[in-house]
mmCIF file of C-alpha atoms and ligand atoms in Angstrom:
data_model
loop_
_atom_site.group_PDB
_atom_site.id
_atom_site.type_symbol
_atom_site.label_atom_id
_atom_site.label_comp_id
_atom_site.label_asym_id
_atom_site.label_seq_id
_atom_site.Cartn_x
_atom_site.Cartn_y
_atom_site.Cartn_z
ATOM 1 C CA MET A 1 0.000 0.000 0.000
ATOM 2 C CA HIS A 2 1.449 3.345 -1.074
ATOM 3 C CA THR A 3 -0.016 6.261 0.777
ATOM 4 C CA LEU A 4 -1.078 9.424 -1.035
ATOM 5 C CA THR A 5 -1.334 11.358 2.216
ATOM 6 C CA GLY A 6 0.727 14.516 2.149
ATOM 7 C CA LYS A 7 1.994 13.834 -1.385
ATOM 8 C CA LYS A 8 2.215 16.457 -4.096
ATOM 9 C CA ILE A 9 0.584 14.941 -7.188
ATOM 10 C CA PHE A 10 0.890 16.490 -10.642
ATOM 11 C CA VAL A 11 -2.083 15.558 -12.828
ATOM 12 C CA ALA A 12 -1.002 16.257 -16.422
ATOM 13 C CA GLY A 13 -4.037 16.790 -18.623
ATOM 14 C CA HIS A 14 -6.499 17.894 -15.954
ATOM 15 C CA ARG A 15 -8.769 19.614 -18.481
ATOM 16 C CA GLY A 16 -9.475 16.398 -20.327
ATOM 17 C CA MET A 17 -12.287 14.050 -19.379
ATOM 18 C CA VAL A 18 -9.998 11.591 -17.570
ATOM 19 C CA GLY A 19 -7.717 14.161 -15.964
ATOM 20 C CA ALA A 20 -10.707 16.065 -14.595
ATOM 21 C CA ALA A 21 -12.166 12.856 -13.156
ATOM 22 C CA ILE A 22 -8.805 12.030 -11.533
ATOM 23 C CA VAL A 23 -8.713 15.482 -9.917
ATOM 24 C CA ARG A 24 -12.289 14.985 -8.629
ATOM 25 C CA ARG A 25 -11.279 11.624 -7.189
ATOM 26 C CA LEU A 26 -8.031 12.921 -5.632
ATOM 27 C CA GLU A 27 -9.940 15.686 -3.885
ATOM 28 C CA GLY A 28 -11.135 12.918 -1.572
ATOM 29 C CA GLU A 29 -7.532 12.152 -0.556
ATOM 30 C CA ASP A 30 -5.358 14.154 1.783
ATOM 31 C CA CYS A 31 -2.892 15.204 -0.918
ATOM 32 C CA GLU A 32 -1.810 18.331 -2.766
ATOM 33 C CA ILE A 33 -2.973 18.400 -6.396
ATOM 34 C CA VAL A 34 -0.865 20.265 -8.944
ATOM 35 C CA THR A 35 -2.296 21.096 -12.374
ATOM 36 C CA ALA A 36 -1.224 23.301 -15.262
ATOM 37 C CA GLY A 37 -3.167 24.172 -18.392
ATOM 38 C CA ARG A 38 -1.544 24.483 -21.805
ATOM 39 C CA ASP A 39 -1.236 28.237 -21.255
ATOM 40 C CA ILE A 40 1.122 27.529 -18.359
ATOM 41 C CA VAL A 41 3.065 24.601 -19.776
ATOM 42 C CA ASP A 42 2.769 23.143 -23.261
ATOM 43 C CA LEU A 43 3.640 19.501 -22.690
ATOM 44 C CA ARG A 44 5.055 19.301 -26.217
ATOM 45 C CA ASP A 45 7.773 21.766 -25.212
ATOM 46 C CA GLN A 46 10.599 19.904 -23.497
ATOM 47 C CA ALA A 47 12.247 22.963 -21.943
ATOM 48 C CA ALA A 48 8.920 24.180 -20.562
ATOM 49 C CA VAL A 49 8.118 20.767 -19.070
ATOM 50 C CA ARG A 50 11.549 20.481 -17.446
ATOM 51 C CA ALA A 51 11.295 23.966 -15.990
ATOM 52 C CA PHE A 52 7.778 23.375 -14.674
ATOM 53 C CA LEU A 53 8.667 20.076 -13.006
ATOM 54 C CA ALA A 54 11.887 21.502 -11.529
ATOM 55 C CA ASP A 55 9.868 24.351 -10.064
ATOM 56 C CA ARG A 56 6.938 22.338 -8.682
ATOM 57 C CA LYS A 57 8.852 19.159 -7.689
ATOM 58 C CA PRO A 58 5.925 16.740 -7.475
ATOM 59 C CA ASP A 59 6.231 13.455 -5.572
ATOM 60 C CA ILE A 60 3.900 11.654 -7.959
ATOM 61 C CA VAL A 61 2.929 12.281 -11.593
ATOM 62 C CA ILE A 62 -0.246 11.045 -13.293
ATOM 63 C CA LEU A 63 0.100 11.363 -17.047
ATOM 64 C CA ALA A 64 -3.460 11.759 -18.309
ATOM 65 C CA ALA A 65 -2.595 14.251 -21.045
ATOM 66 C CA ALA A 66 -3.024 12.929 -24.556
ATOM 67 C CA LYS A 67 -4.355 13.899 -27.926
ATOM 68 C CA VAL A 68 -7.440 11.711 -28.169
ATOM 69 C CA GLY A 69 -10.273 11.245 -30.612
ATOM 70 C CA GLY A 70 -12.660 8.777 -32.189
ATOM 71 C CA ILE A 71 -12.249 6.609 -35.213
ATOM 72 C CA LEU A 72 -12.558 9.439 -37.761
ATOM 73 C CA ALA A 73 -10.197 11.873 -36.044
ATOM 74 C CA ASN A 74 -7.521 9.195 -35.666
ATOM 75 C CA ASP A 75 -7.744 8.349 -39.323
ATOM 76 C CA THR A 76 -7.728 11.979 -40.461
ATOM 77 C CA TYR A 77 -4.897 13.402 -38.342
ATOM 78 C CA PRO A 78 -2.312 10.588 -38.137
ATOM 79 C CA ALA A 79 0.683 12.905 -37.798
ATOM 80 C CA ASP A 80 -0.867 14.838 -34.898
ATOM 81 C CA PHE A 81 -1.916 11.684 -33.096
ATOM 82 C CA LEU A 82 1.526 10.118 -33.369
ATOM 83 C CA TYR A 83 3.728 13.173 -32.836
ATOM 84 C CA ASP A 84 1.788 14.983 -30.106
ATOM 85 C CA ASN A 85 1.367 11.872 -28.008
ATOM 86 C CA LEU A 86 4.965 10.717 -28.407
ATOM 87 C CA ILE A 87 6.436 14.074 -27.511
ATOM 88 C CA MET A 88 4.123 14.716 -24.539
ATOM 89 C CA GLU A 89 4.793 11.388 -22.897
ATOM 90 C CA THR A 90 8.520 11.548 -23.581
ATOM 91 C CA ASN A 91 8.790 15.022 -22.099
ATOM 92 C CA VAL A 92 6.750 14.235 -18.998
ATOM 93 C CA ILE A 93 8.289 10.837 -18.214
ATOM 94 C CA GLU A 94 11.884 11.946 -18.758
ATOM 95 C CA GLY A 95 11.207 15.266 -17.030
ATOM 96 C CA ALA A 96 9.726 13.485 -14.023
ATOM 97 C CA PHE A 97 12.729 11.207 -13.744
ATOM 98 C CA ARG A 98 15.116 14.174 -13.881
ATOM 99 C CA VAL A 99 13.526 15.808 -10.856
ATOM 100 C CA GLY A 100 13.403 12.585 -8.851
ATOM 101 C CA VAL A 101 9.718 11.648 -9.167
ATOM 102 C CA GLU A 102 9.497 8.201 -7.574
ATOM 103 C CA ARG A 103 6.032 7.161 -8.722
ATOM 104 C CA LEU A 104 4.416 7.876 -12.053
ATOM 105 C CA LEU A 105 1.184 6.532 -13.521
ATOM 106 C CA PHE A 106 0.875 6.445 -17.298
ATOM 107 C CA LEU A 107 -2.410 5.869 -19.096
ATOM 108 C CA GLY A 108 -2.524 3.526 -22.066
ATOM 109 C CA SER A 109 -5.672 2.603 -23.949
ATOM 110 C CA SER A 110 -7.411 -0.603 -24.978
ATOM 111 C CA CYS A 111 -6.946 0.280 -28.668
ATOM 112 C CA ILE A 112 -3.249 -0.471 -28.415
ATOM 113 C CA TYR A 113 -3.894 -4.208 -28.410
ATOM 114 C CA PRO A 114 -3.714 -6.131 -31.682
ATOM 115 C CA LYS A 115 -6.831 -5.991 -33.869
ATOM 116 C CA HIS A 116 -7.430 -9.709 -33.531
ATOM 117 C CA ALA A 117 -6.368 -10.161 -29.911
ATOM 118 C CA PRO A 118 -8.068 -12.982 -27.969
ATOM 119 C CA GLN A 119 -11.194 -11.769 -26.131
ATOM 120 C CA PRO A 120 -11.353 -10.842 -23.310
ATOM 121 C CA ILE A 121 -7.906 -9.353 -23.959
ATOM 122 C CA PRO A 122 -5.274 -10.244 -21.343
ATOM 123 C CA GLU A 123 -2.406 -7.835 -20.619
ATOM 124 C CA GLY A 124 -0.005 -10.296 -22.282
ATOM 125 C CA ALA A 125 -1.631 -9.786 -25.705
ATOM 126 C CA LEU A 126 0.270 -6.537 -26.213
ATOM 127 C CA LEU A 127 2.532 -6.603 -29.298
ATOM 128 C CA THR A 128 1.425 -10.056 -30.413
ATOM 129 C CA GLY A 129 -0.163 -9.002 -33.734
ATOM 130 C CA PRO A 130 -0.986 -6.179 -36.164
ATOM 131 C CA LEU A 131 -2.914 -3.163 -34.879
ATOM 132 C CA GLU A 132 -6.289 -1.838 -36.037
ATOM 133 C CA PRO A 133 -5.246 0.455 -38.940
ATOM 134 C CA THR A 134 -7.737 3.244 -38.125
ATOM 135 C CA ASN A 135 -6.012 4.042 -34.850
ATOM 136 C CA GLU A 136 -2.519 2.665 -35.203
ATOM 137 C CA TRP A 137 -0.980 6.164 -34.927
ATOM 138 C CA TYR A 138 -2.373 6.723 -31.476
ATOM 139 C CA ALA A 139 -1.677 3.109 -30.531
ATOM 140 C CA ILE A 140 1.998 3.256 -31.520
ATOM 141 C CA ALA A 141 2.463 6.393 -29.411
ATOM 142 C CA LYS A 142 0.727 4.839 -26.397
ATOM 143 C CA ILE A 143 2.753 1.624 -26.705
ATOM 144 C CA ALA A 144 5.906 3.750 -26.707
ATOM 145 C CA GLY A 145 4.752 5.502 -23.524
ATOM 146 C CA LEU A 146 4.077 2.227 -21.800
ATOM 147 C CA LYS A 147 7.476 0.924 -22.817
ATOM 148 C CA LEU A 148 9.131 4.125 -21.664
ATOM 149 C CA CYS A 149 7.731 3.572 -18.169
ATOM 150 C CA GLU A 150 8.908 -0.021 -18.253
ATOM 151 C CA ALA A 151 12.356 1.038 -19.468
ATOM 152 C CA TYR A 152 12.817 3.671 -16.740
ATOM 153 C CA ARG A 153 11.694 1.101 -14.169
ATOM 154 C CA LYS A 154 14.160 -1.471 -15.521
ATOM 155 C CA GLN A 155 17.125 0.847 -15.963
ATOM 156 C CA HIS A 156 16.655 3.234 -13.038
ATOM 157 C CA GLY A 157 14.532 1.315 -10.532
ATOM 158 C CA VAL A 158 11.788 3.953 -10.394
ATOM 159 C CA ASP A 159 8.194 2.926 -9.717
ATOM 160 C CA TYR A 160 6.566 3.965 -12.994
ATOM 161 C CA ILE A 161 3.366 2.020 -13.715
ATOM 162 C CA SER A 162 0.737 1.979 -16.448
ATOM 163 C CA GLY A 163 -3.036 1.558 -16.408
ATOM 164 C CA MET A 164 -4.874 0.573 -19.584
ATOM 165 C CA PRO A 165 -8.388 2.031 -19.603
ATOM 166 C CA THR A 166 -11.043 0.709 -21.929
ATOM 167 C CA ASN A 167 -13.360 3.063 -23.898
ATOM 168 C CA LEU A 168 -14.367 5.747 -21.438
ATOM 169 C CA TYR A 169 -17.372 8.063 -21.339
ATOM 170 C CA GLY A 170 -18.951 10.484 -18.916
ATOM 171 C CA PRO A 171 -19.036 14.142 -17.903
ATOM 172 C CA GLY A 172 -16.539 16.283 -19.782
ATOM 173 C CA ASP A 173 -16.648 14.100 -22.879
ATOM 174 C CA ASN A 174 -16.179 15.596 -26.351
ATOM 175 C CA PHE A 175 -19.494 15.950 -28.179
ATOM 176 C CA ASP A 176 -17.975 17.294 -31.409
ATOM 177 C CA LEU A 177 -19.285 14.814 -33.995
ATOM 178 C CA GLU A 178 -16.093 14.670 -36.032
ATOM 179 C CA LYS A 179 -13.827 13.997 -33.098
ATOM 180 C CA SER A 180 -15.974 12.216 -30.568
ATOM 181 C CA HIS A 181 -16.203 8.603 -29.620
ATOM 182 C CA VAL A 182 -19.374 6.695 -30.186
ATOM 183 C CA ILE A 183 -21.282 7.430 -26.952
ATOM 184 C CA PRO A 184 -21.186 11.240 -27.048
ATOM 185 C CA ALA A 185 -21.681 11.166 -30.833
ATOM 186 C CA LEU A 186 -24.818 9.051 -30.700
ATOM 187 C CA MET A 187 -26.104 10.882 -27.642
ATOM 188 C CA ARG A 188 -25.822 14.220 -29.366
ATOM 189 C CA LYS A 189 -27.344 12.924 -32.610
ATOM 190 C CA ALA A 190 -30.248 11.357 -30.727
ATOM 191 C CA HIS A 191 -30.785 14.544 -28.739
ATOM 192 C CA GLU A 192 -30.789 16.744 -31.838
ATOM 193 C CA ALA A 193 -33.126 14.379 -33.692
ATOM 194 C CA LYS A 194 -35.535 14.472 -30.772
ATOM 195 C CA GLN A 195 -35.360 18.272 -30.598
ATOM 196 C CA ALA A 196 -36.127 18.439 -34.318
ATOM 197 C CA GLY A 197 -39.152 16.181 -33.860
ATOM 198 C CA GLU A 198 -37.554 13.417 -35.953
ATOM 199 C CA THR A 199 -37.485 9.680 -35.325
ATOM 200 C CA GLY A 200 -34.725 7.106 -35.881
ATOM 201 C CA LEU A 201 -30.962 7.252 -35.454
ATOM 202 C CA THR A 202 -28.130 6.753 -37.951
ATOM 203 C CA VAL A 203 -25.210 4.736 -36.692
ATOM 204 C CA TRP A 204 -21.832 4.501 -38.447
ATOM 205 C CA GLY A 205 -20.821 1.122 -39.779
ATOM 206 C CA SER A 206 -22.783 -2.101 -39.380
ATOM 207 C CA GLY A 207 -23.735 -1.847 -35.698
ATOM 208 C CA ALA A 208 -22.126 -5.250 -35.190
ATOM 209 C CA PRO A 209 -18.800 -4.279 -33.534
ATOM 210 C CA ARG A 210 -18.698 -4.917 -29.822
ATOM 211 C CA ARG A 211 -17.217 -2.426 -27.385
ATOM 212 C CA GLU A 212 -16.650 -2.301 -23.646
ATOM 213 C CA PHE A 213 -17.370 0.995 -21.868
ATOM 214 C CA LEU A 214 -16.396 2.326 -18.473
ATOM 215 C CA HIS A 215 -17.652 5.483 -16.780
ATOM 216 C CA VAL A 216 -14.766 7.903 -16.323
ATOM 217 C CA ASP A 217 -15.382 8.201 -12.555
ATOM 218 C CA ASP A 218 -14.948 4.438 -12.233
ATOM 219 C CA CYS A 219 -11.751 4.751 -14.259
ATOM 220 C CA ALA A 220 -10.395 7.516 -12.013
ATOM 221 C CA ASP A 221 -11.193 5.408 -8.969
ATOM 222 C CA ALA A 222 -9.322 2.453 -10.482
ATOM 223 C CA LEU A 223 -6.311 4.631 -11.311
ATOM 224 C CA VAL A 224 -6.069 5.953 -7.770
ATOM 225 C CA PHE A 225 -6.490 2.381 -6.537
ATOM 226 C CA LEU A 226 -3.540 1.303 -8.707
ATOM 227 C CA LEU A 227 -1.394 4.141 -7.400
ATOM 228 C CA GLN A 228 -2.144 2.982 -3.887
ATOM 229 C CA ASN A 229 -1.946 -0.759 -4.415
ATOM 230 C CA TYR A 230 0.117 -1.682 -7.442
ATOM 231 C CA SER A 231 3.757 -1.705 -8.317
ATOM 232 C CA GLY A 232 4.861 -3.762 -11.312
ATOM 233 C CA ALA A 233 6.369 -3.627 -14.779
ATOM 234 C CA SER A 234 3.254 -4.839 -16.589
ATOM 235 C CA HIS A 235 0.406 -2.479 -17.363
ATOM 236 C CA VAL A 236 -2.983 -3.292 -15.803
ATOM 237 C CA ASN A 237 -6.257 -3.346 -17.759
ATOM 238 C CA ILE A 238 -9.035 -1.108 -16.441
ATOM 239 C CA GLY A 239 -12.448 -2.088 -17.745
ATOM 240 C CA SER A 240 -16.006 -2.944 -16.858
ATOM 241 C CA GLY A 241 -15.686 -6.595 -17.890
ATOM 242 C CA ASN A 242 -18.756 -6.385 -20.196
ATOM 243 C CA ASP A 243 -19.222 -5.417 -23.816
ATOM 244 C CA VAL A 244 -22.228 -4.521 -25.984
ATOM 245 C CA THR A 245 -22.828 -4.281 -29.730
ATOM 246 C CA ILE A 246 -22.899 -0.769 -31.156
ATOM 247 C CA ALA A 247 -26.509 -1.418 -32.227
ATOM 248 C CA ASP A 248 -27.554 -2.316 -28.658
ATOM 249 C CA LEU A 249 -25.678 0.672 -27.315
ATOM 250 C CA ALA A 250 -27.485 2.927 -29.812
ATOM 251 C CA ARG A 251 -30.864 1.549 -28.692
ATOM 252 C CA GLU A 252 -29.964 2.166 -25.065
ATOM 253 C CA ILE A 253 -28.932 5.738 -25.866
ATOM 254 C CA MET A 254 -32.228 6.317 -27.737
ATOM 255 C CA ASP A 255 -34.009 5.051 -24.665
ATOM 256 C CA VAL A 256 -32.081 7.373 -22.313
ATOM 257 C CA VAL A 257 -32.632 10.367 -24.581
ATOM 258 C CA GLY A 258 -36.261 9.458 -25.283
ATOM 259 C CA LEU A 259 -35.943 9.170 -29.071
ATOM 260 C CA GLU A 260 -38.358 6.857 -30.906
ATOM 261 C CA GLY A 261 -37.826 5.026 -34.194
ATOM 262 C CA ALA A 262 -35.498 2.616 -35.948
ATOM 263 C CA LEU A 263 -31.728 2.393 -36.307
ATOM 264 C CA HIS A 264 -30.144 3.062 -39.705
ATOM 265 C CA PHE A 265 -26.633 1.956 -40.558
ATOM 266 C CA ASP A 266 -24.254 4.120 -42.591
ATOM 267 C CA ARG A 267 -21.957 1.513 -44.070
ATOM 268 C CA SER A 268 -19.798 4.121 -45.794
ATOM 269 C CA LYS A 269 -18.287 4.738 -42.341
ATOM 270 C CA PRO A 270 -15.752 2.320 -40.813
ATOM 271 C CA ASP A 271 -16.538 -0.316 -38.204
ATOM 272 C CA GLY A 272 -13.045 -0.351 -36.768
ATOM 273 C CA THR A 273 -11.929 -3.338 -34.781
ATOM 274 C CA PRO A 274 -14.637 -6.056 -34.477
ATOM 275 C CA ARG A 275 -14.460 -6.493 -30.724
ATOM 276 C CA LYS A 276 -12.570 -4.897 -27.877
ATOM 277 C CA LEU A 277 -13.215 -6.412 -24.473
ATOM 278 C CA MET A 278 -10.376 -6.522 -22.000
ATOM 279 C CA SER A 279 -9.770 -9.055 -19.310
ATOM 280 C CA ASN A 280 -10.307 -7.447 -15.939
ATOM 281 C CA ASP A 281 -8.842 -10.374 -14.027
ATOM 282 C CA ARG A 282 -5.657 -8.715 -12.844
ATOM 283 C CA LEU A 283 -7.421 -5.634 -11.483
ATOM 284 C CA ALA A 284 -10.129 -7.788 -9.890
ATOM 285 C CA ALA A 285 -7.453 -9.932 -8.235
ATOM 286 C CA LEU A 286 -5.954 -6.755 -6.774
ATOM 287 C CA GLY A 287 -9.392 -6.032 -5.293
ATOM 288 C CA TRP A 288 -11.017 -3.373 -7.511
ATOM 289 C CA ARG A 289 -14.451 -3.514 -9.159
ATOM 290 C CA PRO A 290 -16.467 -0.918 -11.114
ATOM 291 C CA SER A 291 -19.595 0.481 -9.492
ATOM 292 C CA ILE A 292 -21.425 2.403 -12.254
ATOM 293 C CA THR A 293 -23.613 0.380 -14.674
ATOM 294 C CA LEU A 294 -23.807 1.392 -18.342
ATOM 295 C CA GLY A 295 -27.463 2.426 -17.961
ATOM 296 C CA ASP A 296 -26.785 4.624 -14.915
ATOM 297 C CA GLY A 297 -23.658 6.029 -16.535
ATOM 298 C CA LEU A 298 -25.496 6.936 -19.758
ATOM 299 C CA ARG A 299 -28.276 8.648 -17.802
ATOM 300 C CA ALA A 300 -25.762 10.655 -15.779
ATOM 301 C CA THR A 301 -23.844 11.595 -18.930
ATOM 302 C CA TYR A 302 -27.010 12.755 -20.680
ATOM 303 C CA ALA A 303 -27.927 14.847 -17.638
ATOM 304 C CA TRP A 304 -24.457 16.412 -17.758
ATOM 305 C CA PHE A 305 -24.803 17.059 -21.488
ATOM 306 C CA LEU A 306 -28.127 18.825 -20.959
ATOM 307 C CA ASP A 307 -26.562 21.026 -18.274
ATOM 308 C CA ASN A 308 -23.412 21.802 -20.250
ATOM 309 C CA GLN A 309 -24.430 22.031 -23.872
ATOM 310 C CA ALA A 310 -22.898 25.461 -24.209
ATOM 311 C CA THR A 311 -19.459 24.305 -23.131
ATOM 312 C CA ALA A 312 -19.387 20.646 -24.153
ATOM 313 C CA ARG A 313 -17.011 21.024 -27.102
ATOM 314 C CA LEU A 314 -19.968 20.834 -29.447
ATOM 315 C CA LYS A 315 -18.599 22.601 -32.468
ATOM 316 C CA VAL A 316 -17.856 20.728 -35.642
ATOM 317 C CA SER A 317 -14.523 22.163 -36.668
HETATM 318 P P1 GDP B 401 -13.089 2.929 -31.567
HETATM 319 O O1 GDP B 401 -13.552 2.180 -30.351
HETATM 320 O O2 GDP B 401 -11.636 3.270 -31.562
HETATM 321 O O3 GDP B 401 -13.509 2.216 -32.846
HETATM 322 O O4 GDP B 401 -13.771 4.379 -31.542
HETATM 323 P P2 GDP B 401 -15.250 4.976 -31.632
HETATM 324 O O5 GDP B 401 -15.813 5.144 -30.265
HETATM 325 O O6 GDP B 401 -15.130 6.209 -32.462
HETATM 326 O O7 GDP B 401 -16.144 3.941 -32.443
HETATM 327 C C1 GDP B 401 -16.657 2.766 -31.860
HETATM 328 C C2 GDP B 401 -17.626 2.084 -32.817
HETATM 329 O O8 GDP B 401 -18.829 2.859 -32.889
HETATM 330 C C3 GDP B 401 -17.127 1.940 -34.273
HETATM 331 O O9 GDP B 401 -17.559 0.676 -34.772
HETATM 332 C C4 GDP B 401 -17.871 3.070 -34.978
HETATM 333 O O10 GDP B 401 -18.043 2.808 -36.365
HETATM 334 C C5 GDP B 401 -19.206 3.018 -34.248
HETATM 335 N N1 GDP B 401 -20.034 4.228 -34.381
HETATM 336 C C6 GDP B 401 -21.333 4.237 -34.728
HETATM 337 N N2 GDP B 401 -21.814 5.477 -34.841
HETATM 338 C C7 GDP B 401 -20.778 6.311 -34.508
HETATM 339 C C8 GDP B 401 -20.666 7.728 -34.441
HETATM 340 O O11 GDP B 401 -21.604 8.488 -34.704
HETATM 341 N N3 GDP B 401 -19.448 8.228 -34.056
HETATM 342 C C9 GDP B 401 -18.393 7.404 -33.764
HETATM 343 N N4 GDP B 401 -17.235 7.951 -33.375
HETATM 344 N N5 GDP B 401 -18.478 6.054 -33.848
HETATM 345 C C10 GDP B 401 -19.652 5.510 -34.219
#
């Protein structure tokens, strides 16, 4: 058990959905939380990152900053997804080591597993096969980050660990249709169709792919749990342990939003990887379980969306 009491914890990426949830969760611990927006330190700027870390001297770093996006954004901006993520994680991990940070938590993502990994995906499936082409740019960067933590641990004996969250959703999500993941995208489309008095919902692809989803507050809880209870070279999967088809998810979202009608499938859009369910066994063995069901999580997310439409990154840009 590693205590967080009295520790100074730098949460990189606190304005993102995950970083914000981590800050909310850490507020329940007796620790000092350090954050810095891009206006204060651009994590792509090595000199700025080094100077910031030397000045603030955190005990622990949680690296939740990343350039993220859904299937279309990944496919459209490959250079940004690869470069921005590589440089941010390199700067933060190396910068943390330089100033003597003993514990660091890096966030991977379930999309870094091979496209045809065995399901549920065990941690050991990493680097055993080709990646899903639509998000390989992001995946390559995240794999490098994971390996960087492992390398610093191996070479320098520091306690740098990695958590591997599944598809996340919740308050603070990106509802911009060209960049968003499936839940905020379908939620917004269903909401706008209902507002316009229309029926039915158009879903990208065939509706057949299966995805696992975890509410971001559950994810933040699991990450803090790992910081407190885990120390090891291997990353740890963080998931709900259940998956649904995109078609079933879309029906559930229609239900939450109160939209009637049928589903339509736009097969000109990609399906992506056929299934992505991670094995939760390692995290369960450590003693952590999720507490928010998909239905409750979707209802809470829709309530947040209704309250925050003006600020919910709605613009199509
Ligand atoms: P992925 O998990 O990396 O594939 O990312 P996404 O969350 O973007 O997509 C998950 C699945 O939902 C894919 O099969 C998409 O084709 C499907 N999907 C259906 N409708 C939408 C939509 O409106 N937006 C997005 N982003 N995905 C959609």
